[in-house]
Amino acid sequence: MSVSAGTPDHPLRVVIVGSGPSGFYAAGHLLKIKDLDVEVDMIDSLPTPFGLVRAGVAPDHPKIKSVIRVYEKTAANPSFRYFGNVLVGRDISHGELKDRYHAVIYAVGAQTDRQLNIPGEDLHGSFAATEFVAWYNAHPEFCDREFDLSCRRAVVIGNGNVAMDVARMLVLPRAELETTDTADHAIEALSGCAIEEVVILGRRGPAQAAFTNPELLELGDLTEADVIVDPSELELDEHSQRAIDAAGELTARKNVEILREFAAREPRGKPKRVVLRFLRSPVAIHGNGRVESVEVVHNELEHGGEGRLRAQATGRHETIEAGIVFRSIGYKGVPIEGVHFDDWKGTIPNEEGRIVDPETERSIPGEYVVGWIKRGPSGVIGTNKRDAQETVDHVIEDLNEDRLPAPVDRDRDALAALIAERAPDHVTYSGWQLIDAAEKAAGEPQGRPRVKFTRVEQMLDAARVKTRA
Ligand code: NAP
């Protein structure tokens, strides 16, 4: 390779901001390239790595979390370093990173929620599902959230896998929660909760639901809740029928089959119910100071262009009484100072992972994205592997074609020194390993995978143990 960097004397220096799946896959791909000397630094705002694998994946899905083993192998590479508890934009700027690396890859995900823009959305008792998910997963910024679960009915708006996770978590019995790494505060709150019915609202029909087959099937196997589907809401219009009959629509076809099986079931007399409703859009959340009901309009489907069937409101309205609402209609990225951002899409503008200046429409040398901040909040964890490969291929192409800017400061220790000065409480990968070991040790006597720390201070204390000893 005719390269200006990537040799033992002059390694390619890459920093990845964000330590979730897309960031770790990008690191893994870079570190596997033959005949290329590369040094990868990873920065995360939390002391703990792994992004949504730690703070998003439902605690009752431990198998999904086992993907962490792949990331641990990447982290074991001597050319990899981790700097947790460091916030880009506060502790270190985008410009300072650019001065020290050939390439900066943003892997920051989509950290906030999309808005419904309906009256009552901000009433007390109306929450973004993203907050609830982060709360039950012990994300330190969400641990002080309070969810009043003393009502009988909850409404979950949206038909994606996050809606499935939220609905399941609301009806899992204590005995099942106690075998997981659900935050202790959430186990207490969820086990004592009064919710007997969770209504999941899809604005389109069963054939357009975004959830996947295994997640839907799980609703049929809940220990304490019957799954309820009204057969009349499963009647497909001709467009939906044609869509699921088309080749390649396996998930949608199977979803409809599963839902029909649910609809044909006699309720088994379980104490709780998860009710799936379709073709219903929320138009307002009502209540005197707090959520008391959700007003929905019945929809029909019509062609919305690009082969997509969209929900069109009819004049029929219905009111569903509920004391709590979870808006689960998708995540949204947040801007980083100094980096271009597309507000409408909630992503960083890019072409196949190369960040693009929207004004000139040209890629910016040395700036890249991977994962949800690149393509929006879609796909499963594995989707990020391919996605990161595409970006890394472009980094290497740019390196080979001499398009990468040379760092002003090439010293590997310079970044560590700067971080030590700006963020003295940063956590290295060995610090994380101490946190990990402490959490696992706390979980072991209870037969749980771990008991998660809920406070950054607790994490920092655990990470410091070795230094103190
Ligand atoms: P999602 O899959 O994009 O689903 C969002 C849902 O919200 C869709 O049903 C969408 O309906 C609906 N929606 C959007 N705007 C709406 C509005 N204004 N009113 C009513 N409904 C609205 O998002 P997600 O559930 O947040 O999941 C994000 C990604 O993570 C997905 O790729 C998901 O598969 C993945 N994930 C996977 C797992 C797992 O593998 N177990 C678990 C959790 C999440 P339309 O289709 O009509 O737009």
Coordinates of C-alpha atoms and ligand atoms in Angstrom, one line a residue:
M1 CA 0.0 0.0 0.0
S2 CA 1.3 3.4 -0.8
V3 CA 0.2 5.0 2.4
S4 CA 1.2 8.1 4.3
A5 CA 0.2 6.4 7.6
G6 CA -0.3 2.9 8.7
T7 CA 3.3 1.8 9.3
P8 CA 5.0 0.8 12.6
D9 CA 6.7 4.2 12.7
H10 CA 3.7 6.1 11.7
P11 CA 0.5 4.3 12.7
L12 CA -2.9 5.3 11.4
R13 CA -4.5 7.0 14.4
V14 CA -8.3 6.8 14.7
V15 CA -10.6 7.9 17.5
I16 CA -14.1 6.5 17.8
V17 CA -16.6 8.6 19.8
G18 CA -19.2 6.2 21.4
S19 CA -18.7 2.7 22.6
G20 CA -21.9 0.9 21.5
P21 CA -22.1 -1.8 18.9
S22 CA -21.3 0.4 15.9
G23 CA -18.3 1.9 17.6
F24 CA -16.9 -1.5 18.7
Y25 CA -17.5 -3.1 15.3
A26 CA -15.7 -0.1 13.6
A27 CA -12.8 -0.7 16.1
G28 CA -12.8 -4.4 15.4
H29 CA -12.7 -4.0 11.6
L30 CA -9.9 -1.5 11.8
L31 CA -7.8 -3.6 14.1
K32 CA -8.2 -6.7 11.9
I33 CA -6.7 -5.1 8.7
K34 CA -3.6 -7.0 7.6
D35 CA -0.4 -5.0 7.1
L36 CA -1.8 -1.9 8.6
D37 CA -0.5 -0.4 11.9
V38 CA -3.5 1.3 13.5
E39 CA -4.1 2.7 16.9
V40 CA -7.7 3.1 18.0
D41 CA -8.9 5.2 20.9
M42 CA -12.5 5.1 22.0
I43 CA -14.2 7.8 24.0
D44 CA -17.5 7.5 25.8
S45 CA -19.5 9.9 28.0
L46 CA -20.3 7.1 30.5
P47 CA -17.7 5.3 32.5
T48 CA -19.1 2.0 31.2
P49 CA -18.9 0.9 27.6
F50 CA -21.2 -1.0 25.2
G51 CA -24.0 1.7 24.7
L52 CA -27.4 0.2 24.2
V53 CA -26.2 -3.3 24.8
R54 CA -25.9 -2.3 28.4
A55 CA -28.5 0.4 28.6
G56 CA -31.0 -0.5 25.9
V57 CA -31.3 -4.3 25.4
A58 CA -34.1 -5.6 27.7
P59 CA -32.7 -7.2 30.9
D60 CA -34.8 -10.4 30.2
H61 CA -32.8 -10.8 26.9
P62 CA -29.4 -11.9 28.3
K63 CA -28.5 -13.8 25.1
I64 CA -28.5 -10.7 23.1
K65 CA -26.0 -9.1 25.5
S66 CA -23.5 -12.0 25.0
V67 CA -22.3 -10.1 21.9
I68 CA -20.2 -8.2 24.4
R69 CA -17.7 -11.0 24.3
V70 CA -16.8 -9.9 20.7
Y71 CA -16.3 -6.4 21.9
E72 CA -14.1 -7.6 24.8
K73 CA -11.8 -9.3 22.2
T74 CA -11.4 -6.0 20.3
A75 CA -10.7 -4.2 23.6
A76 CA -8.0 -6.7 24.4
N77 CA -5.9 -5.6 21.4
P78 CA -2.9 -3.6 22.7
S79 CA -3.6 -1.0 20.0
F80 CA -7.0 -0.2 21.6
R81 CA -7.5 2.2 24.4
Y82 CA -10.8 3.3 26.1
F83 CA -11.5 6.6 27.8
G84 CA -14.8 6.5 29.6
N85 CA -16.5 9.3 31.5
V86 CA -15.2 11.8 28.9
L87 CA -17.7 14.0 27.1
V88 CA -16.8 15.3 23.6
G89 CA -18.0 18.9 23.5
R90 CA -17.3 19.4 27.2
D91 CA -14.0 17.8 28.1
I92 CA -12.5 17.8 24.6
S93 CA -13.7 19.4 21.4
H94 CA -14.2 18.0 17.9
G95 CA -11.4 20.3 16.7
E96 CA -9.0 18.9 19.4
L97 CA -9.7 15.4 18.3
K98 CA -9.1 16.3 14.6
D99 CA -5.8 17.8 15.6
R100 CA -4.7 14.5 17.1
Y101 CA -6.1 11.8 14.7
H102 CA -6.1 11.0 11.0
A103 CA -9.8 10.0 11.4
V104 CA -12.6 10.7 13.8
I105 CA -15.5 8.3 13.7
Y106 CA -18.7 9.3 15.5
A107 CA -20.7 6.3 16.9
V108 CA -22.9 8.2 19.3
G109 CA -26.2 6.6 18.4
A110 CA -29.5 8.3 18.8
Q111 CA -29.8 9.6 22.3
T112 CA -33.2 11.1 22.5
D113 CA -36.8 10.4 21.5
R114 CA -39.0 11.5 18.7
Q115 CA -42.0 13.7 19.5
L116 CA -45.7 13.0 18.8
N117 CA -46.6 16.7 18.6
I118 CA -50.0 16.2 20.1
P119 CA -51.7 18.0 22.9
G120 CA -51.0 16.6 26.4
E121 CA -47.8 14.9 25.3
D122 CA -46.0 16.6 28.2
L123 CA -48.6 15.9 30.9
H124 CA -47.3 14.2 34.0
G125 CA -47.4 10.5 33.4
S126 CA -46.6 10.7 29.7
F127 CA -43.0 9.4 29.1
A128 CA -40.7 8.7 26.3
A129 CA -40.1 4.9 26.2
T130 CA -36.4 5.8 25.9
E131 CA -36.4 7.2 29.4
F132 CA -38.1 4.2 30.9
V133 CA -35.8 1.8 29.1
A134 CA -32.7 3.7 30.4
W135 CA -34.2 3.8 33.9
Y136 CA -34.9 0.0 34.2
N137 CA -31.4 -0.6 32.7
A138 CA -29.7 1.5 35.4
H139 CA -28.4 4.3 33.1
P140 CA -27.0 6.7 35.7
E141 CA -28.6 9.8 34.1
F142 CA -32.1 8.2 34.3
C143 CA -32.0 6.6 37.7
D144 CA -33.8 9.4 39.5
R145 CA -36.8 9.3 37.1
E146 CA -40.0 8.4 38.9
F147 CA -42.7 6.4 37.1
D148 CA -46.0 6.3 39.0
L149 CA -47.1 2.7 38.3
S150 CA -50.1 2.8 40.6
C151 CA -52.7 2.9 37.8
R152 CA -54.5 -0.1 36.3
R153 CA -53.9 0.6 32.6
A154 CA -50.8 1.8 30.6
V155 CA -50.7 2.7 27.0
V156 CA -47.6 2.1 24.8
I157 CA -47.7 4.1 21.6
G158 CA -45.8 2.5 18.7
N159 CA -45.3 -0.9 17.1
G160 CA -41.6 -1.4 17.2
N161 CA -39.4 -3.8 19.3
V162 CA -38.9 -1.1 22.0
A163 CA -42.7 -1.0 22.5
M164 CA -42.6 -4.8 22.9
D165 CA -39.8 -4.5 25.5
V166 CA -41.7 -1.9 27.5
A167 CA -44.9 -3.8 27.5
R168 CA -43.2 -7.0 28.6
M169 CA -41.2 -5.3 31.4
L170 CA -44.5 -3.8 32.7
V171 CA -46.0 -7.2 33.3
L172 CA -43.0 -9.4 34.2
P173 CA -43.4 -10.9 37.7
R174 CA -40.8 -10.2 40.4
A175 CA -39.5 -13.8 40.3
E176 CA -38.5 -13.2 36.6
L177 CA -37.1 -9.8 37.1
E178 CA -35.0 -11.0 40.0
T179 CA -33.0 -13.3 37.8
T180 CA -31.9 -10.4 35.5
D181 CA -29.7 -7.3 35.7
T182 CA -32.7 -5.0 35.9
A183 CA -31.8 -2.1 38.1
D184 CA -32.8 -2.8 41.7
H185 CA -34.9 0.4 41.9
A186 CA -36.9 -0.9 38.8
I187 CA -37.4 -4.4 40.2
E188 CA -38.9 -2.8 43.3
A189 CA -41.2 -0.4 41.4
L190 CA -42.2 -2.9 38.7
S191 CA -43.0 -5.8 41.1
G192 CA -45.2 -3.6 43.2
C193 CA -46.9 -2.0 40.2
A194 CA -50.7 -2.0 39.9
I195 CA -50.8 -2.2 36.1
E196 CA -53.1 -4.9 35.0
E197 CA -53.5 -4.0 31.3
V198 CA -51.0 -2.7 28.8
V199 CA -52.5 -1.5 25.5
I200 CA -50.0 -1.2 22.6
L201 CA -51.2 1.1 19.8
G202 CA -50.1 0.7 16.2
R203 CA -51.0 3.6 13.9
R204 CA -50.9 1.2 10.9
G205 CA -52.1 -2.3 10.5
P206 CA -50.7 -5.7 11.6
A207 CA -48.9 -6.1 8.3
Q208 CA -47.0 -2.9 8.8
A209 CA -45.9 -3.5 12.4
A210 CA -42.1 -2.8 12.9
F211 CA -41.7 -5.5 15.6
T212 CA -40.0 -8.8 14.7
N213 CA -41.4 -12.3 15.1
P214 CA -39.5 -13.5 18.2
E215 CA -40.4 -10.4 20.1
L216 CA -44.1 -10.7 19.2
L217 CA -44.1 -14.5 20.0
E218 CA -42.8 -13.7 23.5
L219 CA -46.0 -11.8 24.3
G220 CA -47.9 -15.1 23.8
D221 CA -45.7 -16.8 26.5
L222 CA -45.9 -14.3 29.3
T223 CA -46.3 -16.0 32.7
E224 CA -48.8 -13.5 34.2
A225 CA -50.4 -11.8 31.2
D226 CA -52.8 -13.0 28.4
V227 CA -52.2 -11.5 25.0
I228 CA -55.4 -10.1 23.5
V229 CA -56.0 -9.2 19.9
D230 CA -59.4 -8.3 18.4
P231 CA -59.8 -10.4 15.2
S232 CA -61.6 -7.6 13.5
E233 CA -58.4 -5.5 13.6
L234 CA -56.6 -8.2 11.7
E235 CA -58.7 -8.0 8.6
L236 CA -56.3 -6.9 5.9
D237 CA -57.1 -4.4 3.2
E238 CA -56.1 -5.5 -0.3
H239 CA -52.9 -3.5 -0.4
S240 CA -51.7 -5.1 2.9
Q241 CA -52.7 -8.5 1.7
R242 CA -50.7 -8.0 -1.5
A243 CA -47.8 -6.7 0.5
I244 CA -47.5 -9.7 2.8
D245 CA -48.0 -12.1 -0.1
A246 CA -45.0 -10.6 -1.9
A247 CA -41.7 -12.4 -1.8
G248 CA -39.3 -11.1 0.9
E249 CA -42.1 -10.1 3.3
L250 CA -41.5 -13.0 5.6
T251 CA -41.4 -11.0 8.9
A252 CA -44.7 -9.2 8.1
R253 CA -46.4 -12.4 6.9
K254 CA -45.3 -14.3 10.0
N255 CA -46.3 -11.4 12.3
V256 CA -49.8 -11.6 10.9
E257 CA -49.9 -15.4 11.3
I258 CA -48.8 -15.0 15.0
L259 CA -51.4 -12.3 15.6
R260 CA -54.1 -14.5 14.1
E261 CA -53.1 -17.2 16.5
F262 CA -53.3 -14.8 19.4
A263 CA -56.7 -13.6 18.3
A264 CA -58.0 -17.1 18.2
R265 CA -56.9 -17.9 21.7
E266 CA -59.3 -18.0 24.6
P267 CA -57.8 -15.8 27.4
R268 CA -56.1 -18.2 29.9
G269 CA -57.3 -16.2 33.0
K270 CA -53.9 -14.7 33.8
P271 CA -54.1 -11.7 36.1
K272 CA -52.8 -9.2 33.5
R273 CA -53.4 -8.5 29.8
V274 CA -51.3 -7.1 27.0
V275 CA -53.7 -5.8 24.3
L276 CA -52.5 -5.1 20.8
R277 CA -54.6 -2.5 18.9
F278 CA -54.1 -1.6 15.3
L279 CA -55.0 1.4 13.0
R280 CA -55.2 3.7 15.9
S281 CA -53.3 7.0 16.2
P282 CA -53.1 9.1 19.4
V283 CA -54.5 12.6 18.8
A284 CA -54.4 13.9 22.4
I285 CA -53.4 12.8 25.8
H286 CA -56.0 14.1 28.4
G287 CA -55.9 14.7 32.1
N288 CA -56.2 17.2 34.8
G289 CA -52.6 17.8 35.7
R290 CA -51.7 14.2 34.9
V291 CA -52.5 11.5 32.3
E292 CA -56.1 10.2 32.6
S293 CA -56.8 9.0 29.0
V294 CA -55.5 8.8 25.5
E295 CA -57.8 9.9 22.6
V296 CA -57.2 8.0 19.4
V297 CA -58.5 8.2 15.9
H298 CA -59.2 5.2 13.8
N299 CA -57.1 5.0 10.7
E300 CA -57.3 3.5 7.2
L301 CA -54.4 2.8 5.0
E302 CA -53.7 4.6 1.8
H303 CA -50.8 4.8 -0.6
G304 CA -48.2 7.3 0.5
G305 CA -45.6 7.1 -2.2
E306 CA -42.5 4.9 -2.5
G307 CA -44.7 1.8 -2.1
R308 CA -45.4 2.8 1.6
L309 CA -48.9 2.5 3.0
R310 CA -49.6 5.3 5.3
A311 CA -52.2 5.9 8.0
Q312 CA -55.0 8.2 7.1
A313 CA -57.4 9.3 9.9
T314 CA -61.1 8.5 9.6
G315 CA -63.5 10.7 11.6
R316 CA -64.0 8.0 14.3
H317 CA -62.5 8.7 17.7
E318 CA -62.2 6.6 20.8
T319 CA -60.9 7.3 24.3
I320 CA -58.8 4.8 26.2
E321 CA -58.5 5.5 29.9
A322 CA -55.0 5.1 31.2
G323 CA -52.8 6.5 34.0
I324 CA -49.5 6.3 32.2
V325 CA -48.3 6.6 28.6
F326 CA -45.1 5.5 27.0
R327 CA -44.3 7.1 23.7
S328 CA -42.3 4.5 21.8
I329 CA -42.1 6.0 18.3
G330 CA -38.4 5.9 17.7
Y331 CA -35.1 7.4 18.9
K332 CA -33.5 10.6 17.5
G333 CA -29.8 11.7 17.3
V334 CA -28.6 14.8 19.1
P335 CA -26.0 17.3 17.6
I336 CA -22.4 17.5 18.6
E337 CA -20.7 20.9 18.7
G338 CA -18.6 21.5 15.6
V339 CA -20.1 18.6 13.7
H340 CA -22.7 19.0 10.9
F341 CA -26.2 17.8 11.8
D342 CA -29.4 17.2 10.0
D343 CA -32.1 18.3 12.4
W344 CA -35.0 16.8 10.4
K345 CA -33.5 13.3 10.1
G346 CA -31.7 13.5 13.5
T347 CA -28.5 12.1 11.9
I348 CA -25.1 13.5 10.9
P349 CA -25.2 14.1 7.1
N350 CA -23.0 11.5 5.4
E351 CA -22.4 9.5 2.3
E352 CA -21.8 5.8 3.2
G353 CA -20.2 6.9 6.4
R354 CA -18.2 9.9 5.2
I355 CA -19.5 13.1 6.9
V356 CA -20.7 15.5 4.3
D357 CA -20.8 19.3 4.5
P358 CA -24.5 20.0 3.5
E359 CA -23.6 23.3 1.9
T360 CA -20.8 22.1 -0.4
E361 CA -22.2 18.5 -0.5
R362 CA -18.6 17.4 -0.3
S363 CA -17.2 14.9 2.2
I364 CA -15.0 16.4 5.0
P365 CA -11.6 14.7 5.1
G366 CA -11.1 12.6 8.2
E367 CA -14.7 12.7 9.6
Y368 CA -16.9 9.7 9.6
V369 CA -20.0 8.2 11.2
V370 CA -21.3 4.7 12.0
G371 CA -24.5 3.2 13.4
W372 CA -27.7 5.1 14.3
I373 CA -26.2 8.5 14.0
K374 CA -25.2 7.6 10.4
R375 CA -28.4 5.8 9.2
G376 CA -31.1 6.6 11.8
P377 CA -32.4 4.3 14.5
S378 CA -33.1 1.1 12.7
G379 CA -31.9 -2.5 12.5
V380 CA -30.7 -5.0 15.1
I381 CA -27.2 -5.1 16.8
G382 CA -25.8 -7.2 13.9
T383 CA -26.8 -4.6 11.4
N384 CA -24.0 -2.4 12.8
K385 CA -21.4 -4.8 11.8
R386 CA -22.0 -4.3 8.0
D387 CA -22.6 -0.7 8.6
A388 CA -19.3 -0.2 10.3
Q389 CA -17.5 -2.2 7.6
E390 CA -18.7 0.3 5.0
T391 CA -17.4 3.2 6.9
V392 CA -14.1 1.6 7.7
D393 CA -13.6 0.7 4.0
H394 CA -14.0 4.4 3.2
V395 CA -11.4 5.3 5.9
I396 CA -9.0 2.9 4.3
E397 CA -9.8 4.1 0.8
D398 CA -9.2 7.7 1.9
L399 CA -5.9 6.7 3.5
N400 CA -4.8 4.9 0.4
E401 CA -5.7 7.9 -1.8
D402 CA -4.0 10.3 0.6
R403 CA -7.1 12.1 1.5
L404 CA -6.7 11.9 5.3
P405 CA -5.5 15.1 7.0
A406 CA -2.3 14.6 8.9
P407 CA -2.7 15.1 12.7
V408 CA -1.0 18.2 14.1
D409 CA 0.0 16.3 17.2
R410 CA 0.9 12.6 16.5
D411 CA 2.0 11.7 20.0
R412 CA -0.1 8.8 21.3
D413 CA 0.5 9.9 24.9
A414 CA -0.6 13.5 24.1
L415 CA -4.3 12.6 24.0
A416 CA -4.0 10.6 27.3
A417 CA -2.3 13.5 28.9
L418 CA -4.9 16.0 27.7
I419 CA -7.8 13.7 28.9
A420 CA -6.0 13.3 32.3
E421 CA -5.9 17.0 32.6
R422 CA -9.5 17.8 31.4
A423 CA -11.2 14.7 32.8
P424 CA -9.2 13.5 35.7
D425 CA -12.0 11.0 36.6
H426 CA -11.9 9.3 33.3
V427 CA -12.1 5.5 33.3
T428 CA -9.7 3.3 31.2
Y429 CA -10.6 -0.2 30.0
S430 CA -9.0 -1.8 33.0
G431 CA -11.1 0.6 35.2
W432 CA -14.2 -0.7 33.4
Q433 CA -13.0 -4.3 34.1
L434 CA -13.0 -3.5 37.8
I435 CA -16.5 -2.1 37.6
D436 CA -17.6 -5.2 35.6
A437 CA -16.0 -7.5 38.2
A438 CA -17.6 -5.7 41.1
E439 CA -21.1 -5.7 39.5
K440 CA -20.8 -9.4 38.6
A441 CA -19.6 -10.2 42.2
A442 CA -22.6 -8.4 43.6
G443 CA -24.9 -10.4 41.3
E444 CA -23.4 -13.8 41.9
P445 CA -24.9 -14.6 45.4
Q446 CA -28.4 -13.6 44.1
G447 CA -28.1 -15.8 41.0
R448 CA -28.1 -12.6 38.8
P449 CA -25.7 -11.8 35.9
R450 CA -24.8 -8.6 37.7
V451 CA -26.1 -5.9 40.0
K452 CA -25.5 -2.7 38.1
F453 CA -24.2 0.4 39.7
T454 CA -26.6 3.2 39.2
R455 CA -24.4 6.2 40.1
V456 CA -21.3 7.4 38.3
E457 CA -19.6 7.9 41.7
Q458 CA -20.1 4.2 42.5
M459 CA -18.6 3.3 39.2
L460 CA -15.7 5.6 39.7
D461 CA -15.1 4.1 43.2
A462 CA -15.1 0.6 41.8
A463 CA -12.7 1.7 39.0
R464 CA -10.3 3.2 41.5
V465 CA -10.1 0.1 43.8
K466 CA -6.8 -1.1 42.3
T467 CA -5.1 2.3 42.5
R468 CA -6.0 2.6 46.1
A469 CA -4.9 -0.9 47.2
Ligands
NAP1 P1 -39.1 1.4 15.3 O1 -38.8 -0.1 15.0 O2 -38.7 2.3 14.2 O3 -40.6 1.5 15.6 C1 -41.2 2.8 15.8 C2 -42.7 2.6 15.8 O4 -43.3 3.8 16.1 C3 -43.3 2.1 14.4 O5 -44.3 1.2 14.6 C4 -43.9 3.5 13.8 O6 -45.0 3.3 13.0 C5 -44.4 4.1 15.1 N1 -44.6 5.5 15.0 C6 -43.7 6.4 14.5 N2 -44.2 7.7 14.5 C7 -45.4 7.5 15.1 C8 -46.5 8.4 15.4 N3 -46.4 9.7 15.1 N4 -47.6 7.9 15.9 C9 -47.8 6.6 16.2 N5 -46.8 5.7 15.9 C10 -45.7 6.2 15.4 O7 -38.4 1.9 16.6 P2 -38.0 1.3 18.0 O8 -39.1 0.4 18.5 O9 -37.6 2.4 18.8 O10 -36.7 0.4 17.7 C11 -35.5 1.0 17.2 C12 -34.7 -0.1 16.5 O11 -34.1 -0.9 17.6 C13 -35.4 -1.0 15.6 O12 -34.6 -1.4 14.5 C14 -35.7 -2.2 16.5 O13 -35.9 -3.4 15.8 C15 -34.4 -2.3 17.3 N6 -34.7 -3.0 18.5 C16 -34.5 -4.4 18.5 C17 -34.7 -5.1 19.6 C18 -34.5 -6.6 19.5 O14 -33.9 -7.1 18.6 N7 -35.1 -7.4 20.5 C19 -35.2 -4.6 20.8 C20 -35.4 -3.2 20.8 C21 -35.1 -2.4 19.7 P3 -44.8 3.4 11.4 O15 -44.2 2.1 11.0 O16 -46.2 3.6 10.9 O17 -43.9 4.5 11.1

